Short mmCIF file of N, CA and C in Angstrom, two decimals:
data_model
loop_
_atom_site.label_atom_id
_atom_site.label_comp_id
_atom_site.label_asym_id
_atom_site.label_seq_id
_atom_site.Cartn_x
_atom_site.Cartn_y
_atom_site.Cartn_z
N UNK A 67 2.42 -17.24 3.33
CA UNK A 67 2.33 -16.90 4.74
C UNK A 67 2.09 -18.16 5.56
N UNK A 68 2.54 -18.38 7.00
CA UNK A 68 1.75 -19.07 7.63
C UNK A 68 0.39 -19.84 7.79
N UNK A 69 -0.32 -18.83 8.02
CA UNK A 69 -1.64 -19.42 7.55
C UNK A 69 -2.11 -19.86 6.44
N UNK A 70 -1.75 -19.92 5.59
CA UNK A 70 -1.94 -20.39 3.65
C UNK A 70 -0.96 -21.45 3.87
N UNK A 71 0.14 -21.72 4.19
CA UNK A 71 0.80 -22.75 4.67
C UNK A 71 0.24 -23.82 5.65
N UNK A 72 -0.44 -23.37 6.65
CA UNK A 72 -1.47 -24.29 7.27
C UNK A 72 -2.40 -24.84 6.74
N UNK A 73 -3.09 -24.20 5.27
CA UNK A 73 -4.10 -24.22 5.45
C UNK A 73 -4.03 -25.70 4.04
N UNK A 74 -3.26 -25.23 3.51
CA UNK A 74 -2.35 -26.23 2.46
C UNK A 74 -1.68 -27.66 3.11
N UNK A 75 -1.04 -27.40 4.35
CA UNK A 75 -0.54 -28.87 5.14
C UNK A 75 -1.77 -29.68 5.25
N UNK A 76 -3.25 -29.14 6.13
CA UNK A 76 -4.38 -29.58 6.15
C UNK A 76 -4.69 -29.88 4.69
N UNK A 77 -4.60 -29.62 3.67
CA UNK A 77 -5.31 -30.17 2.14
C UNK A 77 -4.25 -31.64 2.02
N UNK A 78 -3.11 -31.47 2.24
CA UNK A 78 -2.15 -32.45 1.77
C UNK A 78 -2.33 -33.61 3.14
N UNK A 79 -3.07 -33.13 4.05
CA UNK A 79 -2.90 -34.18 4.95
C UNK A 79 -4.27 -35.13 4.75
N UNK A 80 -5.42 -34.49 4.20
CA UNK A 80 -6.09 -34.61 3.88
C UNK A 80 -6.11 -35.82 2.60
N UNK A 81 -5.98 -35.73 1.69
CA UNK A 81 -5.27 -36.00 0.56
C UNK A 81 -4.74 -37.65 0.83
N UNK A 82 -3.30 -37.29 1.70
CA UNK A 82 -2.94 -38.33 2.10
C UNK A 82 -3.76 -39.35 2.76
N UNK A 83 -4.59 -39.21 3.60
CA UNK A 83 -5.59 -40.05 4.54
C UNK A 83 -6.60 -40.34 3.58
N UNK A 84 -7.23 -39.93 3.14
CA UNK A 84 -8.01 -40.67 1.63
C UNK A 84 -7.45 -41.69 1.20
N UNK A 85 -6.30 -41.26 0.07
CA UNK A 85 -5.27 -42.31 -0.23
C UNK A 85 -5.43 -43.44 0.71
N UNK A 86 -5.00 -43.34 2.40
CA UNK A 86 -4.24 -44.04 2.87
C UNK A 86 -6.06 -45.32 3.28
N UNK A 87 -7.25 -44.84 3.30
CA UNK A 87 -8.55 -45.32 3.32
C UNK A 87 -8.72 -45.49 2.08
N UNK A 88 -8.34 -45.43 0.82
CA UNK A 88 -8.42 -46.12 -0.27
C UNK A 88 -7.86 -47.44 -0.21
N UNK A 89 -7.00 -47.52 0.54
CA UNK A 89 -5.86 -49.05 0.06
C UNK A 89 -6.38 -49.84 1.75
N UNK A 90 -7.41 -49.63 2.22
CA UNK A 90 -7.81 -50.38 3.38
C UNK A 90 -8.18 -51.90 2.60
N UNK A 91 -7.44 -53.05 3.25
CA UNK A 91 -7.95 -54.05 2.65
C UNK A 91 -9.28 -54.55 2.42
N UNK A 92 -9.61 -55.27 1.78
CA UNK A 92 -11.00 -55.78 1.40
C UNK A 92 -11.81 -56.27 2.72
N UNK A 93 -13.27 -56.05 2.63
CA UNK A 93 -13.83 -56.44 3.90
C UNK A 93 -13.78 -57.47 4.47
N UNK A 94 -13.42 -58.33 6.26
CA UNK A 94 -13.02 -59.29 6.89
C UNK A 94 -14.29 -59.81 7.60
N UNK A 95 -13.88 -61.17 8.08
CA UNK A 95 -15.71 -61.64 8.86
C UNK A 95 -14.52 -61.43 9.97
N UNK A 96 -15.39 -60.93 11.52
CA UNK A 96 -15.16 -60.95 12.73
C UNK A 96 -14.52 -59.62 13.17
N UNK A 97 -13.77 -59.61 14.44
CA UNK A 97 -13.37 -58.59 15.32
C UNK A 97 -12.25 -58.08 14.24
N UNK A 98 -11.64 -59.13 13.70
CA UNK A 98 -10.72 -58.29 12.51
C UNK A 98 -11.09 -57.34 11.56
N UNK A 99 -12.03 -57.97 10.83
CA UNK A 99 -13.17 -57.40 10.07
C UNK A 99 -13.48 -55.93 10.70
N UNK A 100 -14.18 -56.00 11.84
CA UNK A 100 -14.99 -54.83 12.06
C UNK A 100 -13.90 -54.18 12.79
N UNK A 101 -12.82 -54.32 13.10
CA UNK A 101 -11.27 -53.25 13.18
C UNK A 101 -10.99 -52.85 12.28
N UNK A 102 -10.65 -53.48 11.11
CA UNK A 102 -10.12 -52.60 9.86
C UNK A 102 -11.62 -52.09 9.70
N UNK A 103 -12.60 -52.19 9.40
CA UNK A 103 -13.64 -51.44 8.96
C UNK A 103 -14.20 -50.00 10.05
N UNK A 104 -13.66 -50.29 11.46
CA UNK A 104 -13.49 -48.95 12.16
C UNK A 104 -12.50 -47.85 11.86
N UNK A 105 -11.22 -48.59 11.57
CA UNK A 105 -10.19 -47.59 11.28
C UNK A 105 -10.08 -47.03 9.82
N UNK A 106 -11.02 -47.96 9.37
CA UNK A 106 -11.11 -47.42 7.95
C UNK A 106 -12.00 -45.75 7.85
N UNK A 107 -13.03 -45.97 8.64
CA UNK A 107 -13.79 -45.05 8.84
C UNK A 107 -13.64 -43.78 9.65
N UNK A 108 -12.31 -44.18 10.70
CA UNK A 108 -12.36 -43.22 11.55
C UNK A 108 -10.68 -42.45 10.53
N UNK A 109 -10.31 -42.82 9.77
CA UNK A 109 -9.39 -42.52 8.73
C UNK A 109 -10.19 -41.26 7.96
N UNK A 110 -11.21 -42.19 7.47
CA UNK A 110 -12.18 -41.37 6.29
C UNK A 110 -12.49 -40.25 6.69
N UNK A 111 -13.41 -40.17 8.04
CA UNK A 111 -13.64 -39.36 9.37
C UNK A 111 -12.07 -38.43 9.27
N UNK A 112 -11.31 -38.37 9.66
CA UNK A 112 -10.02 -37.46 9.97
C UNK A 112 -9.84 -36.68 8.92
N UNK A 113 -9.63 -37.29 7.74
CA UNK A 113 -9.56 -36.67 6.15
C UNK A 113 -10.88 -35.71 6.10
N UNK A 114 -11.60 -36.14 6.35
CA UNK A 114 -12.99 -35.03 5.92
C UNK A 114 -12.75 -33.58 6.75
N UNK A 115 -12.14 -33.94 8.25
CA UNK A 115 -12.28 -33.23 9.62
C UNK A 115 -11.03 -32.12 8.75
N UNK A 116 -10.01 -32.72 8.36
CA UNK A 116 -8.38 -32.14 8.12
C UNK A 116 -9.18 -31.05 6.86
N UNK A 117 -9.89 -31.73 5.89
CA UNK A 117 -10.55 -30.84 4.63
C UNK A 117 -10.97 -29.79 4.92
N UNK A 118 -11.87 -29.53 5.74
CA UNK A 118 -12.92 -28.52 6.04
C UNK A 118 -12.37 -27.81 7.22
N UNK A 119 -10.87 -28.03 7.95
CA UNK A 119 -10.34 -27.18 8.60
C UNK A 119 -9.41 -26.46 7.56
N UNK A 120 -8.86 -27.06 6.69
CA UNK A 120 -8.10 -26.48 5.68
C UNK A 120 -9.03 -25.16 4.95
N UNK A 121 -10.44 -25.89 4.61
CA UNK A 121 -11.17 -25.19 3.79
C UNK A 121 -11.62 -23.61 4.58
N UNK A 122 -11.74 -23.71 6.03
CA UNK A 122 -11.92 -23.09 7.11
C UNK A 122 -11.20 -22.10 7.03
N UNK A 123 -10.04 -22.74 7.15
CA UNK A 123 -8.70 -21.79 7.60
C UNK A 123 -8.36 -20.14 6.11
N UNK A 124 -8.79 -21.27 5.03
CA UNK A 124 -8.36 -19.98 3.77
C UNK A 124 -9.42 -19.65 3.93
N UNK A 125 -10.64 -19.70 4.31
CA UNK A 125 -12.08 -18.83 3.96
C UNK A 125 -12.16 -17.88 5.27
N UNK A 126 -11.83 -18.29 6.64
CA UNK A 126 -11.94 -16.91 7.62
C UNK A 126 -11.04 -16.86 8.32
N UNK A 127 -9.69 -17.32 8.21
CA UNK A 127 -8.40 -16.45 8.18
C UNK A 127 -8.05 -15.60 7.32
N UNK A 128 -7.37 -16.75 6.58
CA UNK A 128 -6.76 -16.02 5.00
C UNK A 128 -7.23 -15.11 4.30
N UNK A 129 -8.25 -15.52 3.62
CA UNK A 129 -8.64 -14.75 2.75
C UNK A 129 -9.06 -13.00 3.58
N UNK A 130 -9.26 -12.98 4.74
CA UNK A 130 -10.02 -11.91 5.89
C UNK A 130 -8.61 -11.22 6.08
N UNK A 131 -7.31 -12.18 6.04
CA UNK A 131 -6.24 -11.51 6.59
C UNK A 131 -5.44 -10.77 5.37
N UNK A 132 -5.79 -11.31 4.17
CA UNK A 132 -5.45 -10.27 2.84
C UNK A 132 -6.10 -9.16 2.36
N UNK A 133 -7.50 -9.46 2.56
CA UNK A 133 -8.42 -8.10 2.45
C UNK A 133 -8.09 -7.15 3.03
N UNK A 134 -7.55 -7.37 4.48
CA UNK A 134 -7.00 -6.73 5.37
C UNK A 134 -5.72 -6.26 4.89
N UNK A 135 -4.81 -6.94 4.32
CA UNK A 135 -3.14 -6.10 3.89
C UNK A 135 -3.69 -5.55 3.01
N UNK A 136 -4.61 -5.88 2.04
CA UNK A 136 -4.98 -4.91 0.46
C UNK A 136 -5.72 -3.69 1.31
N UNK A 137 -6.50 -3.68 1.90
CA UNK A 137 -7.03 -2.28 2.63
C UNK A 137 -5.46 -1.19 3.11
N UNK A 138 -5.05 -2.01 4.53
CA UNK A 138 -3.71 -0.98 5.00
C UNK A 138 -2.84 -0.83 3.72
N UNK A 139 -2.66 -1.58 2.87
CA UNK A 139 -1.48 -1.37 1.82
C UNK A 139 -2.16 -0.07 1.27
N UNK A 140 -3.36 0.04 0.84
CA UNK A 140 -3.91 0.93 0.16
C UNK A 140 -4.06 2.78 0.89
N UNK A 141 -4.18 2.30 1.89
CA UNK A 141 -4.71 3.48 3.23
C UNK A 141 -2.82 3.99 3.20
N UNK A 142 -2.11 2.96 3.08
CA UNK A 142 -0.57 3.33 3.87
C UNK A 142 -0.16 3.99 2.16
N UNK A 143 -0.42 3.85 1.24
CA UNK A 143 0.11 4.49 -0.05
C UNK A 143 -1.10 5.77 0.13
N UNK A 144 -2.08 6.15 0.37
CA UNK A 144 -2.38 7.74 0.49
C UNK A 144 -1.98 8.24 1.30
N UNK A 145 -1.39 7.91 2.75
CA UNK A 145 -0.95 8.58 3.62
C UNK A 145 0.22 9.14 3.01
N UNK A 146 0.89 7.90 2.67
CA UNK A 146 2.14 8.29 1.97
C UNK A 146 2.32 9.45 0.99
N UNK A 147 1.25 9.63 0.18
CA UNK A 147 1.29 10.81 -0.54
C UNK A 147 0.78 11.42 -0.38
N UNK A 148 0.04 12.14 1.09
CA UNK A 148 -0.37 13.03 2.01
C UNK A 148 0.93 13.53 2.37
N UNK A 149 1.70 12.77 3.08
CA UNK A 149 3.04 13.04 3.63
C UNK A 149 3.74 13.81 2.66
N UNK A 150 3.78 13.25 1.41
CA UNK A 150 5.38 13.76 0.62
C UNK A 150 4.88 15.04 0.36
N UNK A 151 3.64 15.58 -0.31
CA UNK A 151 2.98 16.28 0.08
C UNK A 151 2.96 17.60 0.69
N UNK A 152 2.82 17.12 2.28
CA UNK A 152 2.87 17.80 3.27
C UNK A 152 4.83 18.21 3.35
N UNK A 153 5.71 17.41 3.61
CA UNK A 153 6.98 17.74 3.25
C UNK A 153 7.32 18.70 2.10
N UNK A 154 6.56 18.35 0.96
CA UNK A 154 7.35 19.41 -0.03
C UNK A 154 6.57 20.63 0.28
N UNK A 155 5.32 20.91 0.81
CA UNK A 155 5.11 21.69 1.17
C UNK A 155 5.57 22.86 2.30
N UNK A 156 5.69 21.80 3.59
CA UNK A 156 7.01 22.59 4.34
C UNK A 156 8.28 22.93 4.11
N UNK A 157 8.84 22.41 2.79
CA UNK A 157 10.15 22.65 1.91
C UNK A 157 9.67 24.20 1.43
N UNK A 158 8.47 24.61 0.79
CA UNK A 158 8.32 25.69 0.04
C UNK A 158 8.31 26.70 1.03
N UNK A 159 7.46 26.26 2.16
CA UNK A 159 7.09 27.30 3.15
C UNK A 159 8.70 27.93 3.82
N UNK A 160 9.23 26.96 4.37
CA UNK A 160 10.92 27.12 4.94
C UNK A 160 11.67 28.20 3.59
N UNK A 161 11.45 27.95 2.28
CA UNK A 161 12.17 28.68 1.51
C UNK A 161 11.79 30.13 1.27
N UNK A 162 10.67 30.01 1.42
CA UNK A 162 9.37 31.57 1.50
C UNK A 162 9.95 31.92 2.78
N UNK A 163 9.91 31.40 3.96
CA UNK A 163 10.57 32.45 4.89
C UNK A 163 11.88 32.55 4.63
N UNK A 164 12.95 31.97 4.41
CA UNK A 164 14.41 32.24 4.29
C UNK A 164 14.76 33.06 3.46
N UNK A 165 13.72 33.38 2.61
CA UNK A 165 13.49 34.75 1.39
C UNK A 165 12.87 35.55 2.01
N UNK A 166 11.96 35.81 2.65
CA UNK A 166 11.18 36.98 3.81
C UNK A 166 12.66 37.31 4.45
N UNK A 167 12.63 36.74 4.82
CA UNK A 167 13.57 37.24 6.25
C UNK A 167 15.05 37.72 5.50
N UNK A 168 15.55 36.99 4.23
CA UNK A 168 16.81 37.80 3.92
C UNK A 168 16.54 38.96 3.30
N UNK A 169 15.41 39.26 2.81
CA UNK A 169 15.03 40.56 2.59
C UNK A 169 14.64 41.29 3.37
N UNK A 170 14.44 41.10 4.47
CA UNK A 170 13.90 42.32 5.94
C UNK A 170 15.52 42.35 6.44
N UNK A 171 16.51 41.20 6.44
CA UNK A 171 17.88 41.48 6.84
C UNK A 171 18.47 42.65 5.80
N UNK A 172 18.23 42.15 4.23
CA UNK A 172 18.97 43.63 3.77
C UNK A 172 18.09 44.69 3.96
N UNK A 173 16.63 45.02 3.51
CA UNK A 173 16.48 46.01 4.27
C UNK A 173 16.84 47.10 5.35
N UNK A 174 16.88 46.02 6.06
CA UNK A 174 17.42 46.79 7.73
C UNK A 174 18.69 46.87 7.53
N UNK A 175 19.54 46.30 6.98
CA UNK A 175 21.29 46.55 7.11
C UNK A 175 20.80 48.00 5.43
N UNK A 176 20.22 48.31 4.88
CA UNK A 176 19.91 49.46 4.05
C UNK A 176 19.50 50.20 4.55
N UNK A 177 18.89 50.52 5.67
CA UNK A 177 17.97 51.53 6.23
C UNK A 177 18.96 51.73 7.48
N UNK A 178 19.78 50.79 8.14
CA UNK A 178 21.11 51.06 9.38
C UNK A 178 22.28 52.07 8.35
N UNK A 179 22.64 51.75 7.38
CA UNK A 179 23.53 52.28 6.55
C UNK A 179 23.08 53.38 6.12
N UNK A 180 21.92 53.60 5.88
CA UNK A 180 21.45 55.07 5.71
C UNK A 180 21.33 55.98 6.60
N UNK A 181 20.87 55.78 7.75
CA UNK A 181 20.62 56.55 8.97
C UNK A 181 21.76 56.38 9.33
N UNK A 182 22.94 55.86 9.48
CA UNK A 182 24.38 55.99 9.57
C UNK A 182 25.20 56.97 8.73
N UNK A 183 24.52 56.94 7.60
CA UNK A 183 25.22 57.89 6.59
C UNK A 183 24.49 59.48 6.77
N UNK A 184 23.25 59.33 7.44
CA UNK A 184 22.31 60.21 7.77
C UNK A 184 23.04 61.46 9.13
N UNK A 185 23.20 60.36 9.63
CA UNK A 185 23.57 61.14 10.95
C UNK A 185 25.37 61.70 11.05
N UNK A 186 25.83 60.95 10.25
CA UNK A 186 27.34 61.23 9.90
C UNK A 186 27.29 62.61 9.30
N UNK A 187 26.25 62.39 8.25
CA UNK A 187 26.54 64.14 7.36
C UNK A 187 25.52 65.36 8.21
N UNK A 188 24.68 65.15 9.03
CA UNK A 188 23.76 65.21 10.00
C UNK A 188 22.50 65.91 9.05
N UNK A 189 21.62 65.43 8.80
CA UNK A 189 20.78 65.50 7.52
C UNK A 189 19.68 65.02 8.12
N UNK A 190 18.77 65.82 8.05
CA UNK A 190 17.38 65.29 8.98
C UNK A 190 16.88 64.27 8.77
N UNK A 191 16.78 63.22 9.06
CA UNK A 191 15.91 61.81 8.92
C UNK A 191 14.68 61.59 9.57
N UNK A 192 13.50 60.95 8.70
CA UNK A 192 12.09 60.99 9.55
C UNK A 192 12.27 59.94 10.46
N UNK A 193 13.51 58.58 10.10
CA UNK A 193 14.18 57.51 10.68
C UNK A 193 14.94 57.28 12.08
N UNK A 194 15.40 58.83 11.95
CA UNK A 194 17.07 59.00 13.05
C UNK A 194 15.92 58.78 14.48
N UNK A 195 14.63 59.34 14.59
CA UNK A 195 14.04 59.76 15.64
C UNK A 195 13.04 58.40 16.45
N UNK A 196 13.11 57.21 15.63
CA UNK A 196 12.72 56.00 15.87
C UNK A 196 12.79 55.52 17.15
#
């Protein structure tokens, strides 16, 4: 990710500036002297600063921002099988009525056909009077 990528450029930049305050030449008498021995330090100084932002960055970004995907990853896979769940459940329910109801349809087309056949031969029905 980004931030693990930042946080890694800061280690390698780090890294590098050490190195680059390792190979500061040997100590000088005068204004020369105490120039390389400033920039040596304010080198050393940057590398430490670059470390402990690196070190920063994976301890309360990173690491805070994965705890965080391992939580939603975790929360988003029970929902998920709340859901499928809940779907196959409204699958059963939809099939329970489409079976209710085609049986109240033949019913009623059995009980129209009877009281049809009822009233044709004219045969008292407790039905005909509905």
């Amino acid at each position: 990710s980004f931030v693990k990528a930042r946080a890694q450029a800061e280690e390698s930049y780090c890294k590098s500036l050490v190195r680059v305050a390792q190979h500061a030449p040997p100590p000088m008498e005068g204004t020369l002297g105490e120039a390389m021995s400033a920039i040596s330090a304010d080198v050393t100084n940057k590398a430490e600063q670059a470390r402990v932002l690196g070190a920063n960055i994976m301890t309360e970004v990173y690491e805070p921002l994965q705890a965080l995907k391992t939580r939603i990853a975790a929360q988003q896979k029970a929902l998920q099988g709340r859901v499928t769940k809940i779907q196959r459940d409204l699958r059963a329910s939809e099939d329970a009525y489409r079976k209710a109801l085609n049986q109240y349809d033949r019913a009623y087309r059995e009980l129209a056909h009877a009281t049809a056949t009822c009233r044709g031969i004219g045969a008292p029905s407790p039905y005909l009077d509905v």
